[in-house]
């Protein structure tokens, strides 16, 4: 839309003009020192820390439960999926570039919508845009579900249901959505990253201190009923593809992106495999959907859950404000036939978005299954299907045979994860909800 029609709140929130402006030709190594935004560019280590914070979210606390359900197959997937995710992340960014007449790689696209439109002018942009928005909405809802589960773990004797805790959480985080720019939200993200680190260390220390009770023989080889759900949760835990485009755009030297992506995924895979296996051994007789709730009631459990709640609460604003940016980039109060005051739009879009993230959280109040549902519904598309499709279509003249075969295999794998995951997740959710009633 023309800049003049964008709302005042949009301009307050917009932090990366490159993401939403019409595509411009930017070479891969162009650091644009004269650009007003040059000071905001990130070196490799800062980009890696941002990605590390995204990948090591609270979802890591569902992985021991996944191993309990999926067995050795789940452990294998914890190793294999990050390599596939690295490849799809790399080709996704590659699709932002075309070669000019001199053979230089030039950045001509900026977001999922533009990638989709380049593949299919009629439907591609709308489909890609919808997948991105739906995934962000469900991820924000997942924050509320996790908070409810953690609060119940801290106060198990209170006669409050998960749904009630979810409503309390949604109400409590609403004020954070009124921050006027993402630079202020970044401070909340920093608190979130510190909180998750402390929580992970706390659970690991407790588990290692009780290593005498470990029994590796309790791990399953695999379970045909649980394997699809486990694979969906694991895929979700490595999902960051909807944020990679902006992350790459923020780097000082874009040619270092693959190095940063590979090192980060390798480090995250080591952390997740180590944490998941050790905590499974420590709590194999009492594995909860959120592993911190397996800790015995006491100071450690309360502190770990409290830090996890901090992590989730301070992660929520970034997701929701990202949704608001996308919405305000498409719709503004000035495009309606009747006048909407900017302050009404500013408040209304935040309250309504908060409410829309609350609805799925109330309908699906089960953390691990909700993760599997998100991964099956939109995560498989964002992580496997769309990057492979973009690569096959946009780079078809450059692809070597092994690239083509790998892309097709990933496409098939993504469809399998999505369809089968939805079927088994739906079946598990039905059983769980039916048993709850």
XYZ file of C-alpha atoms in Angstrom:
437
model
C 0.000 0.000 0.000
C 1.202 3.574 -0.443
C 3.110 4.941 2.486
C 0.607 7.720 3.005
C -2.143 5.265 3.921
C -0.211 3.532 6.680
C -1.344 4.120 10.221
C 0.533 6.125 12.817
C 0.983 3.011 14.928
C 2.566 1.269 11.948
C 5.256 3.936 11.735
C 5.854 3.655 15.479
C 6.443 -0.069 15.189
C 8.217 -0.417 11.874
C 11.842 -1.231 12.651
C 13.105 -2.733 9.404
C 11.999 -0.780 6.325
C 13.722 -3.283 4.085
C 11.294 -6.015 5.032
C 8.097 -4.322 3.880
C 9.199 -1.841 1.209
C 9.201 -2.774 -2.483
C 12.176 -4.994 -3.329
C 15.428 -3.256 -4.143
C 18.585 -4.582 -5.725
C 21.094 -5.130 -2.937
C 24.244 -7.134 -3.499
C 25.117 -9.821 -0.983
C 28.239 -8.064 0.290
C 26.832 -4.534 0.187
C 27.043 -3.157 3.702
C 25.607 0.232 2.660
C 27.721 2.339 5.054
C 25.945 5.497 3.963
C 22.535 4.052 4.859
C 20.782 5.561 7.875
C 20.162 2.019 9.120
C 23.800 0.914 8.807
C 24.326 1.333 12.542
C 21.580 -1.239 13.150
C 23.326 -3.969 11.137
C 24.479 -7.035 13.057
C 27.824 -8.830 12.918
C 27.822 -12.607 12.657
C 27.962 -13.215 16.421
C 24.957 -10.988 17.133
C 22.895 -12.682 14.435
C 23.875 -16.069 15.880
C 22.780 -15.007 19.381
C 19.418 -13.796 18.049
C 18.856 -17.099 16.249
C 20.053 -19.089 19.248
C 17.501 -17.318 21.438
C 14.747 -18.153 18.943
C 15.650 -21.838 18.610
C 16.245 -22.442 22.315
C 12.811 -21.351 23.467
C 10.581 -22.998 26.047
C 9.734 -25.748 23.541
C 12.917 -27.512 24.625
C 11.078 -28.491 27.826
C 8.684 -30.686 25.820
C 11.467 -32.750 24.221
C 11.995 -35.238 27.116
C 8.263 -36.059 26.867
C 8.770 -36.560 23.121
C 11.590 -39.055 23.788
C 9.346 -40.901 26.242
C 6.725 -41.185 23.491
C 8.937 -41.659 20.432
C 11.926 -43.531 21.891
C 15.194 -43.915 19.993
C 13.490 -42.776 16.794
C 12.853 -39.403 18.460
C 16.529 -39.157 19.477
C 17.537 -39.870 15.871
C 15.135 -37.206 14.604
C 16.621 -34.690 17.056
C 19.889 -35.180 15.164
C 18.532 -35.412 11.591
C 15.926 -32.611 11.581
C 18.387 -29.754 12.308
C 20.479 -30.733 9.279
C 17.373 -30.668 7.084
C 16.281 -27.383 8.698
C 19.704 -25.879 7.996
C 19.431 -26.850 4.323
C 15.905 -25.461 3.907
C 16.888 -22.275 5.731
C 19.874 -21.838 3.415
C 17.880 -22.397 0.201
C 15.100 -20.140 1.479
C 17.561 -17.249 1.729
C 19.111 -18.227 -1.601
C 15.696 -17.709 -3.217
C 15.769 -14.038 -2.187
C 18.611 -13.506 -4.679
C 18.936 -13.480 -8.443
C 22.089 -13.027 -10.488
C 22.559 -9.813 -12.459
C 24.254 -9.449 -15.826
C 27.714 -9.500 -14.226
C 26.999 -12.670 -12.246
C 26.633 -10.956 -8.849
C 23.981 -12.228 -6.434
C 21.432 -9.431 -5.962
C 18.735 -9.421 -3.255
C 15.474 -8.767 -5.111
C 12.927 -10.189 -2.615
C 12.355 -9.551 1.093
C 9.558 -11.711 2.528
C 7.455 -14.842 2.155
C 4.744 -12.969 0.255
C 7.171 -11.791 -2.416
C 8.648 -15.280 -2.727
C 5.157 -16.719 -3.146
C 4.212 -14.121 -5.753
C 7.387 -14.873 -7.701
C 6.346 -18.536 -7.874
C 2.638 -17.974 -8.547
C 1.378 -14.456 -9.220
C -2.241 -15.464 -8.630
C -2.194 -17.465 -5.385
C 1.431 -17.759 -4.219
C 1.617 -14.524 -2.259
C -1.704 -15.073 -0.473
C -0.861 -18.672 0.481
C 2.608 -17.796 1.801
C 1.234 -14.772 3.674
C -1.514 -16.893 5.266
C 0.917 -19.615 6.375
C 3.166 -17.023 8.012
C 0.333 -15.269 9.860
C -1.326 -18.495 10.982
C 1.933 -19.862 12.308
C 2.652 -16.662 14.264
C -0.869 -16.651 15.745
C -0.563 -20.269 16.869
C 2.931 -19.732 18.272
C 1.618 -16.806 20.331
C -1.255 -19.007 21.522
C 1.253 -21.663 22.518
C 2.904 -19.128 24.854
C -0.397 -18.772 26.710
C -0.868 -22.548 26.920
C 2.610 -23.048 28.332
C 2.124 -20.301 30.922
C -1.073 -21.969 32.107
C 0.677 -25.344 32.467
C 3.582 -23.794 34.366
C 1.293 -21.828 36.687
C -0.563 -25.030 37.535
C 2.802 -26.612 38.283
C 3.612 -23.854 40.776
C 0.156 -23.769 42.377
C -1.208 -27.325 42.029
C -3.511 -26.978 45.038
C -5.412 -23.979 43.695
C -8.805 -24.945 42.203
C -8.042 -23.181 38.902
C -8.217 -24.892 35.511
C -5.654 -24.497 32.712
C -8.217 -22.476 30.752
C -8.596 -20.015 33.611
C -4.812 -19.652 33.932
C -4.669 -19.082 30.158
C -7.169 -16.227 30.449
C -5.185 -14.718 33.347
C -1.974 -14.894 31.298
C -3.558 -13.266 28.241
C -4.826 -10.429 30.432
C -1.451 -10.007 32.162
C 0.555 -9.749 28.910
C -1.846 -7.317 27.211
C -0.047 -4.164 28.512
C 3.215 -5.294 26.870
C 1.561 -5.006 23.448
C 1.347 -1.231 23.818
C 5.107 -0.731 23.572
C 5.603 1.698 20.698
C 8.675 0.240 19.034
C 10.611 -2.994 18.739
C 13.725 -1.525 20.333
C 11.846 -1.557 23.644
C 10.529 -5.058 22.973
C 14.156 -6.162 22.522
C 14.759 -5.608 26.234
C 11.929 -8.035 26.987
C 13.499 -10.532 24.580
C 16.807 -10.235 26.434
C 15.081 -11.056 29.734
C 13.391 -13.986 27.988
C 16.719 -15.406 26.781
C 18.335 -15.120 30.223
C 15.320 -16.746 31.882
C 15.324 -19.814 29.601
C 19.064 -20.302 30.174
C 18.614 -20.301 33.955
C 15.666 -22.725 33.710
C 17.586 -25.186 31.509
C 20.604 -25.125 33.820
C 18.362 -25.676 36.855
C 16.713 -28.796 35.396
C 20.039 -30.205 34.163
C 21.750 -29.704 37.526
C 18.922 -31.474 39.335
C 18.947 -34.347 36.843
C 22.713 -34.866 36.962
C 22.639 -34.728 40.768
C 20.247 -37.727 40.677
C 22.152 -39.714 38.054
C 22.128 -42.815 40.281
C 18.482 -43.394 39.315
C 19.145 -43.333 35.571
C 17.925 -46.361 33.654
C 18.697 -46.187 29.900
C 16.795 -49.441 29.413
C 13.499 -47.595 29.838
C 13.823 -45.820 26.509
C 11.643 -47.256 23.738
C 12.898 -48.110 20.280
C 9.852 -46.482 18.718
C 6.076 -46.354 18.948
C 4.047 -46.288 15.727
C 1.227 -44.285 17.353
C 3.446 -41.672 18.975
C 6.155 -41.321 16.300
C 4.283 -38.844 14.025
C 3.403 -36.567 16.939
C 6.987 -36.772 18.226
C 8.354 -35.870 14.796
C 5.998 -32.883 14.589
C 7.109 -31.552 17.995
C 10.789 -32.016 17.110
C 10.300 -30.197 13.801
C 8.626 -27.334 15.635
C 11.530 -27.079 18.082
C 13.876 -26.337 15.155
C 11.487 -23.984 13.344
C 12.642 -20.397 12.780
C 12.209 -19.983 9.031
C 9.659 -17.172 9.113
C 12.222 -14.995 10.926
C 15.308 -15.939 8.875
C 14.581 -13.456 6.105
C 14.666 -10.466 8.425
C 17.668 -11.871 10.290
C 19.690 -12.214 7.093
C 18.667 -8.708 6.028
C 20.052 -7.312 9.291
C 23.530 -8.829 8.877
C 26.537 -6.646 8.077
C 28.020 -9.295 5.794
C 25.258 -11.365 4.238
C 27.746 -13.797 2.714
C 28.344 -15.104 6.271
C 24.710 -16.151 6.697
C 25.233 -19.847 5.913
C 28.164 -20.050 8.316
C 26.093 -18.443 11.057
C 23.104 -20.702 10.331
C 25.164 -23.897 10.285
C 27.092 -23.167 13.488
C 23.919 -22.151 15.339
C 21.963 -25.244 14.300
C 24.892 -27.471 15.251
C 25.159 -25.877 18.701
C 21.389 -26.028 19.272
C 21.239 -29.685 18.209
C 23.953 -30.593 20.729
C 22.114 -28.727 23.518
C 18.737 -30.278 22.722
C 19.969 -33.860 22.387
C 21.997 -33.578 25.609
C 19.214 -31.908 27.587
C 16.461 -34.207 26.311
C 18.300 -37.484 26.892
C 19.682 -36.573 30.329
C 16.358 -35.270 31.604
C 14.552 -38.318 30.219
C 16.887 -40.579 32.196
C 16.323 -38.446 35.297
C 12.512 -38.402 35.120
C 11.681 -41.505 33.082
C 9.195 -42.695 35.709
C 7.375 -39.342 35.750
C 7.598 -37.554 32.406
C 5.219 -34.603 32.085
C 4.432 -32.657 28.896
C 6.506 -29.817 30.373
C 9.507 -31.488 32.010
C 9.825 -28.870 34.755
C 6.523 -30.153 36.162
C 8.294 -33.498 36.730
C 10.473 -31.861 39.375
C 9.362 -32.600 42.948
C 7.274 -29.841 44.473
C 9.580 -27.432 46.218
C 11.842 -24.452 45.720
C 13.607 -25.792 42.596
C 10.382 -26.536 40.761
C 8.863 -23.188 41.671
C 11.987 -21.276 40.587
C 12.369 -23.173 37.291
C 8.696 -22.708 36.406
C 8.872 -19.042 37.402
C 11.831 -18.437 35.077
C 10.018 -20.318 32.312
C 6.971 -18.112 32.792
C 9.255 -15.076 32.469
C 10.660 -16.540 29.251
C 7.222 -17.131 27.757
C 5.643 -13.857 28.901
C 8.514 -11.814 27.473
C 8.559 -13.822 24.210
C 4.862 -13.198 23.569
C 5.097 -9.439 22.730
C 7.611 -10.002 19.916
C 5.339 -12.546 18.225
C 2.181 -10.468 18.562
C 3.781 -7.180 17.509
C 5.190 -8.999 14.469
C 1.611 -10.046 13.641
C 0.439 -6.452 14.105
C 3.167 -5.173 11.775
C 2.071 -7.605 9.062
C -1.588 -6.629 9.480
C -0.849 -2.897 9.484
C 1.291 -3.287 6.393
C -1.815 -4.620 4.599
C -4.641 -2.640 6.240
C -4.815 0.837 7.752
C -7.660 2.872 9.300
C -7.477 5.267 6.326
C -8.608 2.600 3.850
C -12.099 2.327 5.372
C -15.046 4.391 4.078
C -15.626 5.691 7.607
C -13.012 7.435 9.732
C -11.338 5.475 12.524
C -9.289 7.567 14.973
C -5.682 6.388 15.083
C -5.796 5.881 18.857
C -8.859 3.623 18.467
C -7.054 1.631 15.762
C -3.869 1.453 17.839
C -5.699 0.075 20.883
C -8.285 -1.994 19.031
C -5.856 -3.982 16.887
C -3.806 -4.920 19.953
C -6.761 -5.985 22.056
C -8.321 -7.960 19.197
C -5.031 -9.687 18.300
C -4.522 -10.621 21.947
C -8.051 -12.074 22.007
C -7.502 -14.042 18.793
C -4.374 -15.674 20.256
C -6.395 -16.591 23.354
C -9.033 -18.607 21.459
C -6.773 -21.468 20.216
C -5.079 -21.586 23.634
C -8.427 -22.219 25.316
C -9.543 -24.749 22.695
C -6.272 -26.775 22.805
C -4.946 -26.526 26.392
C -2.271 -29.248 25.985
C 1.277 -28.000 25.469
C 3.059 -30.856 23.633
C 0.044 -31.704 21.486
C -0.429 -28.021 20.665
C 3.210 -27.862 19.529
C 2.632 -30.905 17.301
C -0.552 -29.334 15.930
C 1.234 -26.084 15.003
C 4.118 -27.966 13.425
C 1.795 -30.187 11.408
C -0.514 -27.391 10.277
C 1.868 -24.564 9.378
C 5.365 -25.466 10.585
C 5.880 -28.196 7.996
C 4.880 -25.724 5.266
C 7.206 -22.965 6.515
C 10.115 -25.293 7.253
C 9.963 -27.952 4.509
C 7.312 -27.459 1.822
C 7.600 -23.768 0.905
C 11.439 -23.530 0.892
C 11.668 -26.648 -1.300
C 8.967 -25.339 -3.662
C 10.556 -21.893 -3.867
C 13.926 -23.470 -4.645
C 12.555 -25.836 -7.287
C 10.651 -23.061 -9.077
C 12.888 -20.001 -8.688
C 16.230 -21.789 -9.122
C 15.210 -24.465 -11.622
C 17.769 -23.281 -14.199
C 20.621 -23.470 -11.693
C 19.793 -26.701 -9.850
C 22.083 -29.686 -10.081
C 20.552 -33.162 -10.094
C 21.333 -33.878 -6.434
C 19.750 -30.537 -5.430
C 16.623 -31.436 -7.374
C 16.405 -34.888 -5.775
C 17.001 -33.507 -2.272
C 14.362 -30.782 -2.755
C 11.785 -33.308 -3.954
C 12.538 -35.616 -1.006
C 12.164 -32.719 1.443
C 8.897 -31.730 -0.232
C 7.562 -35.279 0.190
C 8.846 -35.400 3.775
C 7.169 -32.082 4.577
C 3.836 -33.247 3.190
C 4.168 -36.473 5.210
C 4.973 -34.610 8.429
C 2.063 -32.248 7.865
C -0.638 -34.734 6.859
C 0.281 -37.650 9.115
C 1.072 -35.297 11.996
C -2.346 -33.671 11.708
C -4.075 -37.050 11.667
C -2.268 -38.423 14.716
C -2.286 -35.093 16.553
C -6.017 -34.822 15.990
C -6.471 -38.375 17.219
C -4.381 -37.714 20.343
C -6.140 -34.428 21.032
C -9.533 -36.099 20.709
C -8.529 -38.809 23.184
C -7.052 -36.299 25.625
C -9.976 -33.907 25.487
C -12.445 -36.792 25.757
C -10.621 -38.189 28.782
C -10.602 -34.717 30.382
C -14.366 -34.687 30.167
